[in-house]
CSV table of C-alpha atoms in Angstrom, one decimal:
chain,number,residue,atom,x,y,z
A,1,MET,CA,-23.6,-19.7,-8.4
A,2,THR,CA,-26.4,-20.1,-5.8
A,3,VAL,CA,-26.6,-17.2,-3.3
A,4,PRO,CA,-28.0,-18.6,0.4
A,5,VAL,CA,-31.6,-16.6,0.7
A,6,ASP,CA,-30.5,-15.0,4.2
A,7,LEU,CA,-27.6,-13.4,2.5
A,8,GLU,CA,-29.8,-11.8,0.1
A,9,THR,CA,-32.4,-11.2,2.8
A,10,ASP,CA,-29.7,-9.3,4.7
A,11,ALA,CA,-28.5,-7.4,1.6
A,12,ALA,CA,-31.4,-6.2,0.8
A,13,ARG,CA,-31.6,-5.0,4.7
A,14,LEU,CA,-28.3,-3.1,4.2
A,15,ARG,CA,-29.4,-1.7,1.1
A,16,ALA,CA,-32.4,-0.2,2.1
A,17,ALA,CA,-30.6,1.3,5.5
A,18,MET,CA,-28.1,2.7,2.9
A,19,THR,CA,-30.7,4.2,0.6
A,20,GLU,CA,-32.6,6.0,3.7
A,21,ASP,CA,-28.7,7.3,5.0
A,22,LEU,CA,-28.0,8.7,1.2
A,23,ALA,CA,-31.7,10.4,1.0
A,24,ALA,CA,-31.2,12.0,4.5
A,25,ARG,CA,-27.6,13.4,3.3
A,26,GLY,CA,-29.5,14.9,0.3
A,27,PHE,CA,-28.1,12.3,-2.5
A,28,LEU,CA,-31.3,11.0,-3.6
A,29,ASP,CA,-33.4,13.8,-4.4
A,30,ASP,CA,-34.3,12.5,-7.6
A,31,PRO,CA,-36.8,9.3,-7.1
A,32,ALA,CA,-35.5,7.7,-10.3
A,33,TRP,CA,-32.3,7.5,-8.9
A,34,ARG,CA,-33.2,6.6,-5.5
A,35,ALA,CA,-35.0,3.6,-7.1
A,36,ALA,CA,-31.7,2.8,-9.0
A,37,VAL,CA,-29.7,2.7,-5.4
A,38,GLU,CA,-32.6,0.4,-3.8
A,39,THR,CA,-32.3,-1.7,-6.9
A,40,VAL,CA,-28.8,-2.5,-7.6
A,41,PRO,CA,-27.3,-5.1,-5.4
A,42,ARG,CA,-23.7,-3.7,-4.6
A,43,HIS,CA,-22.2,-6.7,-3.0
A,44,ARG,CA,-22.6,-8.6,-6.3
A,45,PHE,CA,-20.0,-6.2,-7.8
A,46,VAL,CA,-17.4,-6.3,-4.9
A,47,PRO,CA,-17.0,-10.1,-4.2
A,48,GLY,CA,-13.6,-8.6,-2.8
A,49,PHE,CA,-12.2,-5.7,-1.4
A,50,TYR,CA,-9.5,-4.5,1.0
A,51,LEU,CA,-10.1,-2.2,3.8
A,52,PRO,CA,-7.6,-0.3,6.0
A,53,ALA,CA,-6.6,-1.7,9.2
A,54,ASP,CA,-6.9,1.1,12.5
A,55,ALA,CA,-3.3,1.1,13.3
A,56,ARG,CA,-0.3,1.7,10.5
A,57,ASP,CA,2.3,-0.9,10.5
A,58,GLU,CA,5.8,-0.1,12.3
A,59,GLN,CA,7.0,1.6,9.2
A,60,GLY,CA,4.3,3.7,9.0
A,61,LEU,CA,2.7,1.9,6.1
A,62,THR,CA,-1.1,1.3,5.9
A,63,VAL,CA,-2.1,-2.1,6.7
A,64,TRP,CA,-4.7,-3.3,4.2
A,65,GLN,CA,-7.0,-5.9,5.2
A,66,PRO,CA,-8.6,-8.2,2.5
A,67,VAL,CA,-12.4,-8.7,3.3
A,68,THR,CA,-14.5,-11.3,1.5
A,69,ALA,CA,-17.5,-13.7,2.1
A,70,SER,CA,-15.6,-16.5,3.1
A,71,ARG,CA,-13.2,-14.5,5.4
A,72,ASP,CA,-16.0,-12.6,7.1
A,73,GLU,CA,-19.6,-12.5,5.6
A,74,GLY,CA,-20.9,-10.1,8.2
A,75,ARG,CA,-18.2,-7.4,8.0
A,76,TRP,CA,-17.9,-7.9,4.0
A,77,LEU,CA,-21.6,-7.2,3.3
A,78,ALA,CA,-21.7,-4.4,5.9
A,79,ALA,CA,-18.6,-2.7,4.0
A,80,ALA,CA,-20.5,-3.4,0.7
A,81,TYR,CA,-23.4,-1.3,2.2
A,82,SER,CA,-21.6,1.5,3.5
A,83,ASP,CA,-20.9,4.6,1.9
A,84,ARG,CA,-17.2,4.4,1.5
A,85,THR,CA,-14.4,3.3,-1.3
A,86,LEU,CA,-13.7,0.1,-1.3
A,87,ILE,CA,-10.0,-0.8,-2.6
A,88,THR,CA,-10.0,-3.7,-5.1
A,89,GLN,CA,-6.9,-3.6,-6.4
A,90,PHE,CA,-3.0,-2.4,-6.2
A,91,HIS,CA,-0.5,-1.4,-9.0
A,92,GLY,CA,-2.8,-3.0,-11.5
A,93,ASP,CA,-2.1,-6.4,-9.9
A,94,GLU,CA,-5.4,-8.6,-9.3
A,95,PRO,CA,-5.7,-10.7,-6.2
A,96,ASP,CA,-6.3,-14.1,-6.0
A,97,TRP,CA,-9.6,-13.4,-3.7
A,98,GLU,CA,-9.8,-17.8,-2.9
A,99,ASP,CA,-6.7,-16.4,-0.9
A,100,PRO,CA,-6.0,-12.9,-0.7
A,101,ALA,CA,-3.0,-11.6,1.2
A,102,GLU,CA,-3.1,-8.6,3.8
A,103,ARG,CA,-0.9,-5.7,2.4
A,104,HIS,CA,1.4,-2.9,3.7
A,105,GLY,CA,1.3,0.5,1.5
A,106,GLY,CA,1.1,0.5,-1.9
A,107,ALA,CA,-0.9,2.4,-4.9
A,108,PRO,CA,-4.7,1.6,-5.0
A,109,THR,CA,-5.1,1.3,-8.8
A,110,SER,CA,-9.2,0.4,-8.9
A,111,SER,CA,-11.9,0.6,-6.5
A,112,SER,CA,-15.7,0.8,-6.3
A,113,THR,CA,-16.3,4.4,-5.8
A,114,LEU,CA,-18.3,5.3,-2.7
A,115,PRO,CA,-21.8,5.7,-3.4
A,116,SER,CA,-22.7,9.0,-2.6
A,117,LEU,CA,-19.8,10.4,-4.7
A,118,VAL,CA,-21.4,8.6,-7.7
A,119,LEU,CA,-24.7,10.1,-7.5
A,120,ARG,CA,-23.1,13.3,-7.0
A,121,MET,CA,-21.1,13.0,-10.3
A,122,TRP,CA,-24.0,11.9,-12.0
A,123,ASP,CA,-26.0,14.8,-10.8
A,124,ASP,CA,-23.6,17.2,-11.3
A,125,ALA,CA,-23.0,16.2,-15.0
A,126,ASP,CA,-26.9,16.6,-15.3
A,127,VAL,CA,-27.5,13.2,-16.6
A,128,ARG,CA,-31.2,13.0,-17.8
A,129,GLN,CA,-33.6,9.9,-19.4
A,130,GLY,CA,-32.8,9.6,-22.9
A,131,GLN,CA,-29.2,10.6,-23.3
A,132,THR,CA,-26.0,8.9,-24.4
A,133,VAL,CA,-23.7,8.5,-21.7
A,134,LEU,CA,-20.1,7.2,-21.9
A,135,GLU,CA,-18.5,6.6,-18.6
A,136,ILE,CA,-14.8,6.1,-18.3
A,137,GLY,CA,-13.5,3.7,-15.5
A,138,THR,CA,-15.9,0.9,-15.6
A,139,GLY,CA,-14.0,-0.2,-12.1
A,140,THR,CA,-16.4,-3.0,-10.3
A,141,GLY,CA,-19.2,-2.0,-12.5
A,142,TYR,CA,-21.3,-0.9,-9.6
A,143,SER,CA,-21.6,2.9,-11.0
A,144,THR,CA,-22.3,1.7,-14.4
A,145,ALA,CA,-25.4,-0.5,-13.0
A,146,LEU,CA,-26.4,2.5,-11.3
A,147,ALA,CA,-26.6,4.5,-14.7
A,148,CYS,CA,-28.1,1.4,-16.6
A,149,GLU,CA,-30.9,1.2,-13.8
A,150,ARG,CA,-31.6,4.7,-14.3
A,151,LEU,CA,-31.4,5.4,-18.2
A,152,GLY,CA,-31.5,1.9,-19.4
A,153,SER,CA,-28.8,-0.1,-20.8
A,154,GLY,CA,-28.8,1.0,-24.1
A,155,GLY,CA,-27.8,4.6,-23.6
A,156,VAL,CA,-24.6,3.6,-21.8
A,157,THR,CA,-21.1,3.0,-22.8
A,158,SER,CA,-18.6,2.5,-20.0
A,159,ILE,CA,-14.7,1.7,-20.5
A,160,GLU,CA,-11.8,-0.1,-18.7
A,161,VAL,CA,-8.4,0.0,-19.3
A,162,ASP,CA,-7.7,-3.0,-17.4
A,163,PRO,CA,-9.2,-6.2,-19.2
A,164,HIS,CA,-9.6,-8.3,-15.9
A,165,ARG,CA,-11.1,-5.5,-14.0
A,166,LEU,CA,-13.8,-5.6,-17.2
A,167,GLU,CA,-14.2,-9.2,-17.4
A,168,GLN,CA,-15.1,-9.3,-13.6
A,169,ALA,CA,-17.9,-6.2,-14.2
A,170,ALA,CA,-19.2,-7.4,-17.1
A,171,ASN,CA,-20.0,-11.0,-15.4
A,172,ALA,CA,-21.4,-8.6,-12.3
A,173,LEU,CA,-23.6,-6.4,-15.1
A,174,HIS,CA,-24.6,-9.4,-17.0
A,175,GLY,CA,-25.9,-11.2,-13.8
A,176,CYS,CA,-27.7,-8.5,-12.7
A,177,GLY,CA,-29.5,-8.2,-16.3
A,178,TYR,CA,-27.8,-5.1,-17.4
A,179,THR,CA,-26.3,-4.8,-21.1
A,180,PRO,CA,-24.3,-1.6,-21.3
A,181,THR,CA,-22.1,-1.2,-24.6
A,182,LEU,CA,-18.6,-2.4,-22.6
A,183,ALA,CA,-15.1,-2.0,-23.8
A,184,VAL,CA,-11.3,-2.3,-23.1
A,185,ALA,CA,-9.9,1.3,-23.8
A,186,ASP,CA,-7.9,3.9,-22.6
A,187,GLY,CA,-10.0,7.0,-21.1
A,188,LEU,CA,-7.6,9.2,-22.6
A,189,TYR,CA,-9.1,8.5,-26.1
A,190,GLY,CA,-12.6,8.1,-25.5
A,191,TYR,CA,-14.6,5.7,-27.5
A,192,TRP,CA,-15.2,6.5,-30.9
A,193,PRO,CA,-17.2,3.7,-32.1
A,194,GLU,CA,-20.2,4.9,-29.9
A,195,ALA,CA,-19.7,8.3,-30.3
A,196,PRO,CA,-21.2,11.0,-30.2
A,197,PHE,CA,-22.4,11.3,-26.6
A,198,ASP,CA,-24.5,13.7,-24.7
A,199,ARG,CA,-22.6,13.2,-21.5
A,200,ILE,CA,-19.3,12.0,-20.4
A,201,VAL,CA,-18.3,11.1,-16.9
A,202,ALA,CA,-14.8,9.9,-16.1
A,203,ALA,CA,-14.2,7.9,-12.8
A,204,CYS,CA,-10.4,8.7,-13.3
A,205,SER,CA,-8.4,11.8,-13.0
A,206,PHE,CA,-6.3,13.2,-16.1
A,207,ARG,CA,-3.6,16.0,-16.4
A,208,ALA,CA,-5.6,17.6,-19.0
A,209,VAL,CA,-8.9,17.5,-20.7
A,210,PRO,CA,-8.3,14.8,-23.6
A,211,PRO,CA,-9.3,16.4,-26.9
A,212,ALA,CA,-10.9,12.7,-28.0
A,213,LEU,CA,-13.6,13.6,-25.3
A,214,VAL,CA,-14.5,17.3,-26.7
A,215,ALA,CA,-14.5,15.9,-30.3
A,216,GLN,CA,-16.7,12.9,-28.8
A,217,THR,CA,-19.3,15.2,-27.2
A,218,ARG,CA,-22.5,16.4,-28.8
A,219,PRO,CA,-22.4,20.5,-29.2
A,220,GLY,CA,-24.3,21.6,-26.0
A,221,GLY,CA,-22.8,18.1,-24.2
A,222,LYS,CA,-21.2,18.2,-20.9
A,223,ILE,CA,-17.8,16.5,-20.0
A,224,LEU,CA,-17.6,15.9,-16.2
A,225,LEU,CA,-13.9,14.7,-14.8
A,226,THR,CA,-11.1,15.2,-12.2
A,227,LEU,CA,-8.0,17.2,-13.3
A,228,SER,CA,-5.1,16.0,-11.5
A,229,GLY,CA,-1.3,15.9,-11.9
A,230,TRP,CA,1.9,14.8,-9.9
A,231,LEU,CA,1.8,16.8,-7.2
A,232,TYR,CA,-1.6,14.9,-6.4
A,233,GLY,CA,-3.7,18.6,-6.5
A,234,TYR,CA,-7.4,17.8,-7.9
A,235,ALA,CA,-9.9,19.7,-9.0
A,236,ARG,CA,-13.4,18.3,-10.7
A,237,VAL,CA,-14.5,20.2,-13.6
A,238,LEU,CA,-17.6,20.5,-15.5
A,239,LEU,CA,-17.3,21.8,-19.4
A,240,THR,CA,-20.0,22.6,-22.2
A,241,VAL,CA,-18.7,21.4,-25.3
A,242,ALA,CA,-19.7,24.4,-28.3
A,243,GLY,CA,-20.3,24.0,-32.1
A,244,ASP,CA,-16.9,24.6,-32.6
A,245,GLY,CA,-15.0,22.1,-30.8
A,246,THR,CA,-14.2,24.3,-28.4
A,247,ALA,CA,-15.5,23.6,-24.0
A,248,GLU,CA,-15.6,26.0,-21.3
A,249,GLY,CA,-16.8,25.5,-17.8
A,250,ARG,CA,-16.0,26.1,-14.2
A,251,LEU,CA,-14.3,24.3,-11.5
A,252,LEU,CA,-16.5,22.6,-8.8
A,253,GLY,CA,-16.1,22.8,-5.2
A,254,GLY,CA,-15.3,20.1,-2.7
A,255,THR,CA,-12.2,17.8,-2.0
A,256,VAL,CA,-12.7,14.8,-4.3
A,257,SER,CA,-9.9,12.9,-5.8
A,258,PHE,CA,-9.4,9.9,-8.3
A,259,MET,CA,-7.3,7.6,-9.1
A,260,SER,CA,-4.9,8.9,-12.3
A,261,ALA,CA,-5.4,7.3,-16.0
A,262,ARG,CA,-2.5,5.1,-15.8
A,263,THR,CA,-1.3,6.7,-19.0
A,264,HIS,CA,-1.1,10.0,-16.8
A,265,ALA,CA,0.5,8.5,-13.7
A,266,ALA,CA,3.5,10.4,-12.0
A,267,PRO,CA,7.0,8.7,-13.2
A,268,ALA,CA,9.1,7.4,-10.6
A,269,PHE,CA,12.0,9.9,-9.2
A,270,GLY,CA,14.5,7.8,-7.5
A,271,ASN,CA,15.9,8.6,-4.3
A,272,PRO,CA,15.2,12.0,-2.8
A,273,ALA,CA,18.7,11.7,-0.8
A,274,HIS,CA,20.2,11.9,-4.2
A,275,TRP,CA,18.4,14.8,-5.6
A,276,ALA,CA,19.4,16.7,-2.4
A,277,ALA,CA,22.9,15.7,-2.6
A,278,GLU,CA,23.3,18.0,-5.8
A,279,LEU,CA,21.5,20.9,-4.4
A,280,PRO,CA,23.7,24.1,-3.8
A,281,GLY,CA,24.5,24.7,-0.1
A,282,GLY,CA,23.0,28.0,0.7
A,283,THR,CA,19.6,28.5,2.3
A,284,ARG,CA,17.1,31.0,3.0
A,285,ILE,CA,13.9,31.3,5.1
A,286,ALA,CA,10.4,30.4,3.2
A,287,ARG,CA,8.0,33.1,2.8
A,288,HIS,CA,5.4,30.3,2.9
A,289,GLY,CA,5.9,26.9,4.4
A,290,PRO,CA,4.9,23.3,2.7
A,291,GLU,CA,1.6,23.0,4.8
A,292,ARG,CA,0.1,25.8,2.9
A,293,VAL,CA,-0.4,22.8,0.2
A,294,THR,CA,-0.3,19.7,2.8
A,295,ASN,CA,-2.4,20.7,5.2
A,296,PRO,CA,-5.8,18.7,5.3
A,297,THR,CA,-8.5,21.6,4.7
A,298,GLY,CA,-10.1,22.7,1.6
A,299,GLU,CA,-8.1,25.8,1.3
A,300,ALA,CA,-4.8,23.7,1.2
A,301,PHE,CA,-6.4,21.3,-1.2
A,302,HIS,CA,-7.2,24.0,-3.6
A,303,ALA,CA,-3.8,25.6,-3.5
A,304,ARG,CA,-2.5,22.6,-4.1
A,305,PHE,CA,-4.2,22.2,-7.6
A,306,LEU,CA,-3.2,25.8,-8.6
A,307,VAL,CA,0.7,25.2,-7.4
A,308,GLN,CA,0.5,22.2,-9.5
A,309,SER,CA,-1.0,23.9,-12.5
A,310,ALA,CA,2.2,26.1,-12.2
A,311,LEU,CA,4.5,23.3,-12.1
A,312,PRO,CA,3.1,20.4,-13.6
A,313,ASP,CA,6.4,18.3,-13.6
A,314,ALA,CA,6.6,18.5,-10.4
A,315,GLN,CA,6.7,15.9,-7.4
A,316,LEU,CA,6.6,16.4,-3.8
A,317,THR,CA,7.3,13.7,-1.0
A,318,THR,CA,8.4,13.9,2.5
A,319,VAL,CA,11.4,12.1,4.5
A,320,GLY,CA,11.4,12.4,7.9
A,321,ASP,CA,11.2,16.0,9.1
A,322,VAL,CA,12.5,17.2,5.3
A,323,VAL,CA,10.1,17.9,2.2
A,324,HIS,CA,11.4,17.5,-1.1
A,325,LEU,CA,10.3,18.9,-4.2
A,326,VAL,CA,11.6,16.9,-7.3
A,327,ASP,CA,11.2,17.9,-11.3
A,328,VAL,CA,12.3,15.0,-13.2
A,329,VAL,CA,11.5,17.1,-16.8
A,330,SER,CA,14.0,19.9,-15.7
A,331,GLY,CA,16.0,18.2,-13.2
A,332,SER,CA,15.4,20.9,-10.7
A,333,ALA,CA,14.7,20.4,-7.0
A,334,ALA,CA,14.3,21.7,-3.6
A,335,THR,CA,14.2,21.0,0.0
A,336,LEU,CA,12.5,22.1,3.0
A,337,THR,CA,13.9,21.6,6.5
A,338,PRO,CA,12.0,22.8,9.7
A,339,ASP,CA,14.7,25.3,11.9
A,340,GLY,CA,12.8,24.3,15.1
A,341,ASP,CA,11.6,27.8,15.2
A,342,GLY,CA,8.4,27.5,13.1
A,343,ARG,CA,10.1,28.5,10.0
A,344,TRP,CA,11.5,26.3,6.8
A,345,GLN,CA,14.9,26.6,5.5
A,346,VAL,CA,15.1,26.2,1.4
A,347,ARG,CA,17.5,24.9,-0.6
A,348,GLU,CA,16.8,24.7,-4.5
A,349,GLY,CA,18.6,24.1,-7.6
A,350,GLY,CA,18.3,23.6,-11.2
A,351,ALA,CA,16.7,25.4,-14.2
A,352,THR,CA,13.6,26.2,-11.9
A,353,ARG,CA,13.8,27.5,-8.7
A,354,LEU,CA,10.8,25.2,-7.5
A,355,TRP,CA,9.7,26.6,-4.1
A,356,GLU,CA,10.3,30.2,-5.2
A,357,SER,CA,7.7,29.6,-8.0
A,358,VAL,CA,5.7,28.1,-5.2
A,359,GLU,CA,5.5,30.5,-3.0
A,360,ARG,CA,4.8,33.4,-6.4
A,361,VAL,CA,1.5,31.1,-6.9
A,362,LEU,CA,0.9,31.6,-2.9
A,363,ASP,CA,1.7,35.3,-2.9
A,364,ALA,CA,-0.6,35.8,-5.9
A,365,TYR,CA,-3.6,33.8,-4.3
A,366,ASP,CA,-3.3,35.6,-1.1
A,367,SER,CA,-3.4,38.9,-2.9
A,368,ALA,CA,-6.6,38.1,-4.8
A,369,GLY,CA,-8.3,37.1,-1.3
A,370,ARG,CA,-7.8,33.3,-1.8
A,371,PRO,CA,-10.7,32.7,-3.8
A,372,GLY,CA,-12.6,29.3,-4.2
A,373,PRO,CA,-12.4,26.7,-7.0
A,374,GLU,CA,-16.1,27.8,-8.1
A,375,THR,CA,-14.4,31.2,-9.0
A,376,PHE,CA,-12.2,29.8,-11.6
A,377,SER,CA,-13.0,29.1,-15.4
A,378,VAL,CA,-11.6,26.2,-17.5
A,379,CYS,CA,-11.2,27.2,-21.3
A,380,VAL,CA,-10.1,24.4,-23.9
A,381,HIS,CA,-9.6,25.6,-27.5
A,382,GLU,CA,-7.0,24.9,-30.3
A,383,GLY,CA,-4.6,27.0,-28.7
A,384,GLY,CA,-4.2,25.1,-25.4
A,385,GLN,CA,-6.1,24.9,-22.1
A,386,HIS,CA,-6.3,27.0,-19.7
A,387,ILE,CA,-7.5,28.0,-16.2
A,388,ARG,CA,-8.4,31.8,-15.7
A,389,HIS,CA,-9.6,33.9,-12.7
A,390,PRO,CA,-10.3,37.6,-12.7
A,391,ARG,CA,-7.8,38.5,-10.4
A,392,LEU,CA,-5.1,35.9,-10.9
A,393,PRO,CA,-2.8,35.4,-13.8
A,394,CYS,CA,-3.7,32.8,-16.3
A,395,LEU,CA,-2.7,29.2,-15.6
A,396,SER,CA,-2.0,26.9,-18.6
A,397,LEU,CA,-2.5,23.0,-18.3
A,398,PRO,CA,-0.1,20.6,-20.2
A,399,SER,CA,-0.4,19.1,-23.1
A,400,PRO,CA,-2.8,16.0,-23.0
């Protein structure tokens, strides 16, 4: 397709401005990565995407507005060269970008990650010239293109579980002259044909470290991925693989979240009211309210991950003022209802007292001085996967 010269001129100007902004914020200290950002045309990888409207709809749902060059070229190009994540897919359904419809609510399943986070990931993984790299989650292909520009296409393998997504990414990559190894594959199993790798970087999250990734990493190699779960708690971990097939590392700081690998996505749990109706009638006052894990703070973000590690099968949702905690595996449930005096009334039932378990984790976390994520280590070995801290009980990750 022939692209108007003025579009490419505007894109180059906006790309230069984005590069300067990223450099000023400390994301481009490596001249080679700066050259990659200056070179890769992000707009070629995002022909269409969704942006949230300023206001929610009458039901409180996010209104997602489609953005394409044909609808509003200026808005499309400006967003393509902004440091923001661009949502490209919901519920695994590929939009018709010739005539895209506005969406109300929905679960994003693919995106172009904000450039600063892409650069941060490559930097955290200590990716260097001459290494072989596996990227899990090709998405639009923009981060893949940056890696190809920095390392050369020959050292880059990128896999994507969605065939249509990969086809679009491949077309964009090849159109820009990049020829990495691409494959439709589930990131849970890595990609044996190109293994072993020096670095594995995942742009999706997992409930636990997939053993295949450890097996496909050279001794001394590193794996960077995000741990997540059904409570939507997140923590990034950088692991170094040993010669005996074990891996150890530490949690990284920050409040980064990624979409779950599709095989690790939370199951539907039905109507919260049905679960609440089966609970016993007695209530108690909660020692800790739900805000301890739901507040928009770094501490609550980390506490939510620790709680999730103790209750890997629990899910949380809020309906009106009532907070519901549901475990579809054990059949346990709990509700928290505000009493008007700043306290929360708890009802819980089933094999596991869910909120009582949450409170035990928070009690231990508080007693340890609320340590930050960087003070926690992760160990992956034949006997399981564990999160450790010198002043806290050991937590186990669920089976991958």
